[in-house]
Amino acid sequence: MDHFLYRNGQLFAEDVPVAEIAASVGTPVYIYSTATLLRHFGLFDQALAGMPHLVCFAMKSLSNVAVLRVLGQAGAGIDVVSVGEYLRAKAAGVPGERIVFSGVAKTREEMRIALEGGIRQFNVESEPEMEALSEVASALGVVAPIAVRVNPDVDAKTHAKIATGKSENKFGIPIAKARGVYARAAALPGIRVVGIDVHIGSQLTDLEPFRLAYRKVAALTEALRADGHQIERLDLGGGLGIPYERSNAAPPLPEDYGRMIAEEVGHLGCEIEIEPGRLIAGNAGLMVSEIIYVKEGEGRDFLILDSAMNDLVRPAMYDAHHDIVPVVEAAPGAEQRAYDVVGGICETGDTFARGRMMPPVKAADLVAFRSAGAYGAVMASEYNSRPLIPEVLVDGDKWAVIRRRPSYDEMIARDIIPDWL
Ligand code: LLP
């Protein structure tokens, strides 16, 4: 459920007409709904209510500081994967004790900044990383709390580019080697084992792969405890999928996911951490775009938009589906036409949808891409020298620009012509 609904034939973001924002800020623009963000965070929080837990929003999905402030004020923790993300979480006011640091490529400098600023735990992905962290923490005279990310070798049954839990993926340490790695961790200065971490992939629409992975983590918890390690926390990762196509069967709900977690690991008495990104942010965002031209091709009509793959790359990168709806609702029973919906970038990959059935639209009409809150703005680039598009946050009848559109001068001024030219 989200808060982008038609009222009297006009698409609204909560209590604000989308067309009003577009007229004021221009298009393309991302629009986020506070109520939807909070609702989805709350669903996870409630789903784990029977266990000590922390829901850590995976901010890679949507990293605007204003959005982080909304979730942080609601009590969310944050999962970060770079020191840039760490500093954004801090800028949003999230305390270090609610920030977990994931990622395979943490540098010593990143470790130092997080240790100095305060951190709940590092999710360590390899032995070399563990040794580096031990050195950095020891040099600072502090102890770094760690969970080791294990790779359970489970098929997440999702798009290959976003599956992470198979042995051929670069993530985590093979679960079969975990006992040896934990033994090594116990012997290293400057680090303290607090738990186990696992994350098998994103946009999972079935609970079974999670269940298999969590079952393996439960068995490992018992084995590690028998070896004398303190396993107090289980970080079970993110990955629960969302319904991108309203016509498709709905994926499991956070409630079902929470129940399965309780079944698989509830008996261990651990504090549960999860790292959802997409389910919190995905349906909390729209990307709104204007139709520049409608072009009749041979046997197909092209809707040419003022947004492009640089603004929302998911269709080009993962063949992802996003519902595209007119901002002015079509009359009931209006005929549908097939359009190829494209951006203006000079490659054919810049296609949002092929043969998409939509009510007839015309140049200067606005359309909204649904489910664009997660992995939308964060993956945008300036390809073709198109400045990053603005972001707007709505809360009830209030709205504000939370990232403004840079001017062309600002974009160009970042380049430096060397003095020999
Ligand atoms: N935790 C870790 C360690 C992750 O790598 C990820 C996502 C998450 C949590 C959050 O997963 P979520 O709940 O959002 O599924 N750009 C791709 C998605 C990449 C996901 C990467 N890792 C897309 O647009 O589909």
Coordinates of C-alpha atoms and ligand atoms in Angstrom, one line a residue:
M1 CA 0.0 0.0 0.0
D2 CA 1.2 3.5 -0.7
H3 CA -0.1 7.1 -0.5
F4 CA -0.1 7.9 -4.2
L5 CA -3.8 7.8 -5.1
Y6 CA -6.1 9.6 -7.6
R7 CA -8.6 12.1 -6.2
N8 CA -11.1 13.6 -8.5
G9 CA -9.0 12.4 -11.4
Q10 CA -5.7 13.9 -10.2
L11 CA -2.8 11.9 -8.9
F12 CA -1.9 13.0 -5.3
A13 CA 1.1 12.4 -3.2
E14 CA -0.6 12.2 0.2
D15 CA -2.6 15.4 0.3
V16 CA -0.6 17.3 -2.4
P17 CA -1.4 17.2 -6.1
V18 CA 1.5 15.7 -8.0
A19 CA 0.9 18.3 -10.8
E20 CA 1.4 21.1 -8.3
I21 CA 4.8 19.8 -7.3
A22 CA 5.8 19.3 -11.0
A23 CA 4.6 22.9 -11.9
S24 CA 6.7 24.3 -9.1
V25 CA 9.9 22.2 -9.2
G26 CA 9.8 21.1 -12.9
T27 CA 10.3 17.6 -14.2
P28 CA 11.7 15.1 -14.0
V29 CA 11.4 14.9 -10.2
Y30 CA 11.3 12.2 -7.5
I31 CA 8.5 12.5 -5.0
Y32 CA 8.6 10.6 -1.7
S33 CA 5.7 10.0 0.8
T34 CA 6.6 10.2 4.5
A35 CA 3.5 8.2 5.4
T36 CA 4.5 5.4 3.2
L37 CA 8.0 5.3 4.5
L38 CA 6.8 5.2 8.1
R39 CA 4.1 2.7 7.3
H40 CA 6.6 0.2 5.8
F41 CA 9.2 0.7 8.5
G42 CA 6.4 0.1 11.1
L43 CA 5.3 -3.1 9.4
F44 CA 8.8 -4.6 9.9
D45 CA 9.0 -3.2 13.4
Q46 CA 5.7 -4.9 14.3
A47 CA 6.6 -8.1 12.5
L48 CA 9.6 -8.5 14.8
A49 CA 7.8 -7.3 17.9
G50 CA 8.0 -10.6 19.8
M51 CA 11.9 -10.5 19.7
P52 CA 14.5 -7.9 20.7
H53 CA 15.2 -6.3 17.3
L54 CA 16.5 -3.4 15.3
V55 CA 15.2 -2.6 11.8
C56 CA 18.2 -1.1 10.0
F57 CA 17.1 0.7 6.8
A58 CA 19.4 -0.2 3.9
M59 CA 20.1 3.3 2.8
K60 CA 21.7 2.2 -0.4
S61 CA 18.1 2.1 -1.7
L62 CA 17.4 5.8 -0.9
S63 CA 20.0 7.9 0.8
N64 CA 18.6 11.4 1.0
V65 CA 19.3 12.8 4.4
A66 CA 15.8 14.0 4.9
V67 CA 14.4 10.5 4.4
L68 CA 17.0 9.2 6.8
R69 CA 15.9 11.8 9.3
V70 CA 12.2 10.6 9.0
L71 CA 13.2 6.9 9.6
G72 CA 15.8 7.7 12.2
Q73 CA 13.3 9.7 14.2
A74 CA 10.9 6.7 14.0
G75 CA 13.7 4.6 15.7
A76 CA 15.2 2.9 12.7
G77 CA 18.8 1.8 12.5
I78 CA 20.7 2.3 9.3
D79 CA 22.7 -0.2 7.2
V80 CA 25.5 1.6 5.5
V81 CA 28.0 0.3 2.9
S82 CA 30.5 3.2 2.6
V83 CA 31.8 5.9 4.7
G84 CA 29.8 8.3 2.6
E85 CA 26.6 6.5 3.7
Y86 CA 27.9 6.5 7.2
L87 CA 28.4 10.2 7.2
R88 CA 24.9 10.7 5.7
A89 CA 23.4 8.7 8.5
K90 CA 25.2 10.8 11.0
A91 CA 24.1 14.0 9.3
A92 CA 20.5 12.8 9.6
G93 CA 21.0 12.5 13.3
V94 CA 21.1 8.7 13.6
P95 CA 23.4 7.7 16.5
G96 CA 26.4 5.5 15.8
E97 CA 24.9 2.7 18.0
R98 CA 22.1 2.3 15.5
I99 CA 24.4 2.1 12.4
V100 CA 25.7 -1.2 11.0
F101 CA 28.5 -1.1 8.4
S102 CA 28.3 -3.7 5.7
G103 CA 30.1 -4.1 2.4
V104 CA 33.1 -6.2 1.0
A105 CA 35.5 -3.3 0.4
K106 CA 35.7 -1.3 3.6
T107 CA 39.0 0.6 3.6
R108 CA 41.1 1.2 6.7
E109 CA 40.2 4.9 6.5
E110 CA 36.5 4.1 6.5
M111 CA 36.9 1.8 9.5
R112 CA 38.8 4.6 11.4
I113 CA 36.1 7.2 10.7
A114 CA 33.3 4.8 11.8
L115 CA 35.2 3.7 14.9
E116 CA 35.8 7.3 15.9
G117 CA 32.2 8.4 15.2
G118 CA 30.6 5.4 16.9
I119 CA 29.3 2.2 15.3
R120 CA 27.0 -0.6 16.3
Q121 CA 28.8 -3.3 14.4
F122 CA 30.9 -4.1 11.4
N123 CA 29.6 -6.8 9.2
V124 CA 32.9 -8.3 8.2
E125 CA 33.1 -10.1 4.8
S126 CA 36.5 -11.6 4.7
E127 CA 39.5 -12.6 6.8
P128 CA 41.8 -9.9 5.4
E129 CA 39.1 -7.3 6.3
M130 CA 38.9 -8.7 9.8
E131 CA 42.7 -8.4 10.2
A132 CA 42.6 -4.8 8.9
L133 CA 39.9 -3.9 11.3
S134 CA 41.8 -5.5 14.2
E135 CA 44.8 -3.4 13.3
V136 CA 42.8 -0.1 12.9
A137 CA 40.8 -0.6 16.2
S138 CA 43.9 -1.6 18.1
A139 CA 45.8 1.5 16.9
L140 CA 42.9 3.6 18.1
G141 CA 42.7 1.7 21.4
V142 CA 39.1 0.7 20.9
V143 CA 37.3 -2.6 20.3
A144 CA 35.3 -3.1 17.2
P145 CA 32.1 -5.1 17.5
I146 CA 31.8 -7.5 14.6
A147 CA 29.4 -10.0 12.9
V148 CA 30.9 -12.2 10.2
R149 CA 28.8 -12.3 7.1
V150 CA 28.4 -15.9 6.1
N151 CA 27.5 -17.0 2.6
P152 CA 25.0 -19.8 3.0
D153 CA 25.1 -21.0 -0.6
V154 CA 21.4 -20.6 -1.1
D155 CA 19.7 -19.7 -4.4
A156 CA 17.7 -16.6 -3.8
K157 CA 15.7 -17.1 -7.0
T158 CA 16.0 -13.5 -8.0
H159 CA 17.6 -11.6 -10.8
A160 CA 21.2 -12.8 -11.2
K161 CA 22.6 -9.3 -10.8
I162 CA 21.1 -8.9 -7.3
A163 CA 21.6 -12.5 -5.9
T164 CA 24.3 -12.6 -3.3
G165 CA 24.0 -15.8 -1.3
K166 CA 25.5 -18.3 -3.7
S167 CA 29.1 -19.6 -3.3
E168 CA 30.1 -18.0 -6.6
N169 CA 29.1 -14.5 -5.4
K170 CA 31.7 -12.3 -3.9
F171 CA 29.9 -11.8 -0.6
G172 CA 30.7 -13.2 2.9
I173 CA 32.7 -16.2 3.9
P174 CA 31.6 -19.7 3.0
I175 CA 29.5 -21.0 5.8
A176 CA 31.5 -24.2 6.0
K177 CA 34.6 -22.1 6.9
A178 CA 32.8 -20.0 9.5
R179 CA 34.0 -21.9 12.7
G180 CA 37.6 -21.4 11.7
V181 CA 37.1 -17.7 10.9
Y182 CA 35.4 -17.2 14.3
A183 CA 38.2 -18.9 16.0
R184 CA 40.6 -16.5 14.3
A185 CA 38.4 -13.6 15.3
A186 CA 38.5 -14.6 18.9
A187 CA 42.3 -14.5 18.8
L188 CA 42.6 -11.1 17.3
P189 CA 43.0 -7.9 19.4
G190 CA 40.7 -5.0 18.9
I191 CA 37.6 -6.9 17.8
R192 CA 34.8 -8.5 19.6
V193 CA 32.4 -11.0 18.1
V194 CA 28.8 -10.1 18.7
G195 CA 26.9 -12.0 16.1
I196 CA 26.4 -13.5 12.6
D197 CA 25.3 -11.7 9.5
V198 CA 23.7 -13.0 6.3
H199 CA 22.1 -11.4 3.2
I200 CA 21.2 -13.6 0.2
G201 CA 19.8 -11.1 -2.3
S202 CA 17.2 -8.5 -3.2
Q203 CA 13.7 -8.5 -4.6
L204 CA 13.0 -12.0 -3.2
T205 CA 9.3 -12.9 -3.7
D206 CA 9.4 -16.2 -1.9
L207 CA 10.2 -16.9 1.8
E208 CA 11.8 -20.3 1.2
P209 CA 15.3 -19.1 0.3
F210 CA 15.3 -16.9 3.4
R211 CA 14.2 -19.9 5.5
L212 CA 16.9 -22.1 4.2
A213 CA 19.6 -19.5 4.9
Y214 CA 18.2 -18.7 8.4
R215 CA 18.1 -22.4 9.2
K216 CA 21.8 -22.6 8.4
V217 CA 22.5 -19.6 10.5
A218 CA 20.6 -21.1 13.4
A219 CA 22.7 -24.3 13.2
L220 CA 25.9 -22.2 13.0
T221 CA 24.8 -20.1 16.0
E222 CA 24.6 -23.3 18.1
A223 CA 27.9 -24.6 16.8
L224 CA 29.7 -21.3 17.5
R225 CA 28.2 -21.1 21.0
A226 CA 29.5 -24.6 21.6
D227 CA 32.9 -23.3 20.5
G228 CA 32.6 -20.6 23.2
H229 CA 31.7 -17.6 21.1
Q230 CA 29.1 -15.0 22.3
I231 CA 26.5 -14.9 19.6
E232 CA 24.1 -12.2 20.8
R233 CA 22.8 -10.8 17.5
L234 CA 21.7 -12.1 14.2
D235 CA 21.7 -9.7 11.3
L236 CA 19.4 -11.4 8.7
G237 CA 20.0 -8.9 5.9
G238 CA 17.4 -7.3 3.6
G239 CA 15.8 -8.5 0.4
L240 CA 12.1 -8.9 0.8
G241 CA 10.5 -8.0 -2.6
I242 CA 7.7 -5.6 -3.5
P243 CA 4.9 -5.9 -6.1
Y244 CA 6.2 -3.9 -9.0
E245 CA 3.4 -5.1 -11.3
R246 CA 0.1 -4.7 -9.6
S247 CA -1.3 -7.5 -11.8
N248 CA 1.2 -10.0 -10.4
A249 CA 0.8 -12.1 -7.3
A250 CA 1.8 -10.1 -4.2
P251 CA 5.1 -11.2 -2.5
P252 CA 5.0 -12.2 1.2
L253 CA 4.3 -9.5 3.7
P254 CA 6.7 -8.3 6.4
E255 CA 4.3 -10.0 8.9
D256 CA 4.8 -13.4 7.2
Y257 CA 8.6 -12.8 7.0
G258 CA 8.6 -11.9 10.7
R259 CA 6.7 -15.1 11.6
M260 CA 9.2 -17.2 9.6
I261 CA 12.1 -15.5 11.4
A262 CA 10.6 -16.3 14.8
E263 CA 10.1 -19.9 13.7
E264 CA 13.7 -20.4 12.4
V265 CA 15.8 -18.4 14.9
G266 CA 13.4 -17.2 17.6
H267 CA 14.5 -19.9 20.1
L268 CA 18.1 -18.7 20.1
G269 CA 17.3 -15.6 22.2
C270 CA 19.4 -13.4 19.9
E271 CA 18.6 -9.7 19.1
I272 CA 17.4 -9.7 15.5
E273 CA 18.6 -7.1 13.0
I274 CA 17.2 -6.9 9.5
E275 CA 18.3 -4.6 6.7
P276 CA 15.3 -3.9 4.4
G277 CA 15.7 -1.2 1.8
R278 CA 13.4 -1.7 -1.1
L279 CA 10.3 -2.7 0.9
I280 CA 10.6 0.5 2.9
A281 CA 11.5 2.9 0.1
G282 CA 10.3 1.4 -3.1
N283 CA 6.6 2.1 -3.1
A284 CA 7.2 5.4 -1.1
G285 CA 8.5 7.1 -4.3
L286 CA 7.4 8.2 -7.7
M287 CA 9.4 9.6 -10.5
V288 CA 7.4 12.2 -12.4
S289 CA 8.2 13.0 -16.0
E290 CA 6.8 15.1 -18.8
I291 CA 6.1 13.7 -22.3
I292 CA 8.1 15.8 -24.7
Y293 CA 7.0 14.2 -27.9
V294 CA 4.7 11.4 -29.1
K295 CA 6.4 9.9 -32.1
E296 CA 4.7 7.6 -34.5
G297 CA 7.1 4.9 -35.6
E298 CA 6.6 2.0 -37.9
G299 CA 3.9 -0.1 -36.2
R300 CA 4.7 1.5 -32.8
D301 CA 4.3 4.7 -31.0
F302 CA 7.1 6.2 -28.9
L303 CA 6.5 8.2 -25.8
I304 CA 9.6 10.3 -25.5
L305 CA 10.0 11.6 -22.0
D306 CA 12.1 14.3 -20.3
S307 CA 13.5 11.6 -18.0
A308 CA 15.9 8.9 -19.2
M309 CA 17.9 5.9 -18.0
N310 CA 20.4 8.2 -16.2
D311 CA 17.5 9.2 -13.9
L312 CA 16.0 5.8 -13.4
V313 CA 18.3 3.0 -14.6
R314 CA 16.5 -0.1 -13.3
P315 CA 14.6 -0.9 -16.6
A316 CA 17.8 -0.6 -18.6
M317 CA 20.0 -2.4 -16.1
Y318 CA 17.7 -5.2 -14.9
D319 CA 14.9 -5.2 -17.4
A320 CA 12.8 -4.0 -14.4
H321 CA 9.2 -3.2 -14.7
H322 CA 7.8 0.0 -13.3
D323 CA 4.1 0.9 -13.7
I324 CA 3.8 4.1 -15.6
V325 CA 0.5 6.0 -15.0
P326 CA -0.8 9.4 -16.2
V327 CA -1.0 12.1 -13.6
V328 CA -4.4 13.1 -14.9
E329 CA -6.5 9.9 -14.6
A330 CA -7.9 8.5 -17.8
A331 CA -11.7 8.5 -18.1
P332 CA -13.2 5.2 -16.9
G333 CA -13.2 2.7 -19.8
A334 CA -10.8 4.8 -21.9
E335 CA -9.2 2.7 -24.7
Q336 CA -5.6 1.5 -24.0
R337 CA -2.8 2.0 -26.5
A338 CA 0.6 0.4 -26.7
Y339 CA 3.6 2.7 -26.3
D340 CA 7.3 2.2 -26.2
V341 CA 8.3 4.6 -23.4
V342 CA 11.8 6.0 -23.9
G343 CA 14.1 8.6 -22.7
G344 CA 16.3 10.9 -24.8
I345 CA 19.7 9.3 -24.3
C346 CA 21.5 8.2 -27.3
E347 CA 21.3 4.4 -27.0
T348 CA 18.5 2.0 -27.5
G349 CA 19.0 0.7 -23.9
D350 CA 17.3 3.9 -22.8
T351 CA 13.9 2.3 -22.9
F352 CA 11.6 2.2 -19.9
A353 CA 9.0 -0.1 -21.4
R354 CA 8.1 -1.7 -24.7
G355 CA 4.5 -2.1 -25.9
R356 CA 3.2 -0.7 -22.6
M357 CA -0.6 -0.5 -22.6
M358 CA -1.7 3.0 -21.4
P359 CA -4.6 5.3 -22.0
P360 CA -3.9 7.7 -24.8
V361 CA -1.6 10.5 -23.8
K362 CA -0.1 13.5 -25.6
A363 CA 2.9 15.8 -25.5
A364 CA 3.1 17.9 -22.3
D365 CA 1.1 15.4 -20.3
L366 CA 2.8 14.2 -17.0
V367 CA 3.3 10.6 -16.2
A368 CA 4.5 9.0 -13.0
F369 CA 6.7 5.9 -12.6
R370 CA 5.5 4.0 -9.6
S371 CA 7.7 2.0 -7.1
A372 CA 10.6 4.3 -7.9
G373 CA 11.6 5.2 -4.4
A374 CA 14.2 2.5 -4.0
Y375 CA 17.3 2.3 -6.3
G376 CA 16.0 5.3 -8.2
A377 CA 17.6 8.6 -7.3
V378 CA 20.6 6.8 -5.7
M379 CA 21.5 5.1 -9.0
A380 CA 21.1 8.2 -11.1
S381 CA 24.0 9.7 -13.1
E382 CA 24.7 12.7 -15.2
Y383 CA 25.2 10.7 -18.4
N384 CA 24.6 12.8 -21.5
S385 CA 25.3 15.8 -19.1
R386 CA 21.8 15.7 -17.7
P387 CA 22.0 17.1 -14.2
L388 CA 20.7 15.0 -11.3
I389 CA 17.0 15.5 -10.9
P390 CA 15.5 17.0 -7.7
E391 CA 13.9 15.1 -4.8
V392 CA 10.8 16.2 -3.0
L393 CA 9.4 14.9 0.3
V394 CA 5.7 15.1 1.1
D395 CA 4.2 14.8 4.5
G396 CA 0.4 15.3 4.6
D397 CA -0.3 18.6 2.9
K398 CA 3.3 19.8 3.4
W399 CA 6.0 19.3 0.8
A400 CA 9.6 20.4 0.4
V401 CA 12.4 20.1 -2.0
I402 CA 15.0 17.8 -0.2
R403 CA 17.5 18.0 -3.0
R404 CA 17.4 20.7 -5.5
R405 CA 18.1 20.5 -9.2
P406 CA 21.7 21.8 -9.9
S407 CA 22.2 24.4 -12.5
Y408 CA 24.1 23.6 -15.6
D409 CA 26.8 26.0 -14.4
E410 CA 27.2 24.1 -11.2
M411 CA 27.5 20.8 -13.1
I412 CA 30.1 22.2 -15.5
A413 CA 32.0 24.1 -12.8
R414 CA 33.0 20.7 -11.2
D415 CA 35.4 20.1 -14.1
I416 CA 38.8 21.7 -14.0
I417 CA 40.7 22.8 -17.1
P418 CA 44.5 22.3 -16.3
D419 CA 46.6 25.5 -16.4
W420 CA 48.6 24.1 -19.4
L421 CA 45.5 24.3 -21.6
Ligands
LLP1 N1 21.8 -5.6 3.0 C1 22.7 -5.8 2.2 C2 24.0 -6.3 2.6 C3 22.5 -5.6 0.8 O1 23.5 -5.8 -0.1 C4 21.3 -5.1 0.3 C5 21.0 -4.8 -1.1 C6 20.3 -4.8 1.3 C7 20.6 -5.1 2.6 C8 18.9 -4.3 1.0 O2 18.2 -5.1 0.1 P1 16.7 -4.8 -0.2 O3 15.9 -5.0 1.0 O4 16.7 -3.4 -0.7 O5 16.3 -5.8 -1.3 N2 20.1 -1.9 -7.5 C9 19.3 -3.2 -7.4 C10 19.2 -3.7 -6.0 C11 20.6 -4.0 -5.4 C12 20.5 -4.5 -4.0 C13 21.9 -4.5 -3.3 N3 21.9 -5.0 -2.0 C14 17.9 -2.9 -7.9 O6 17.6 -1.8 -8.4 O7 17.1 -3.8 -8.0

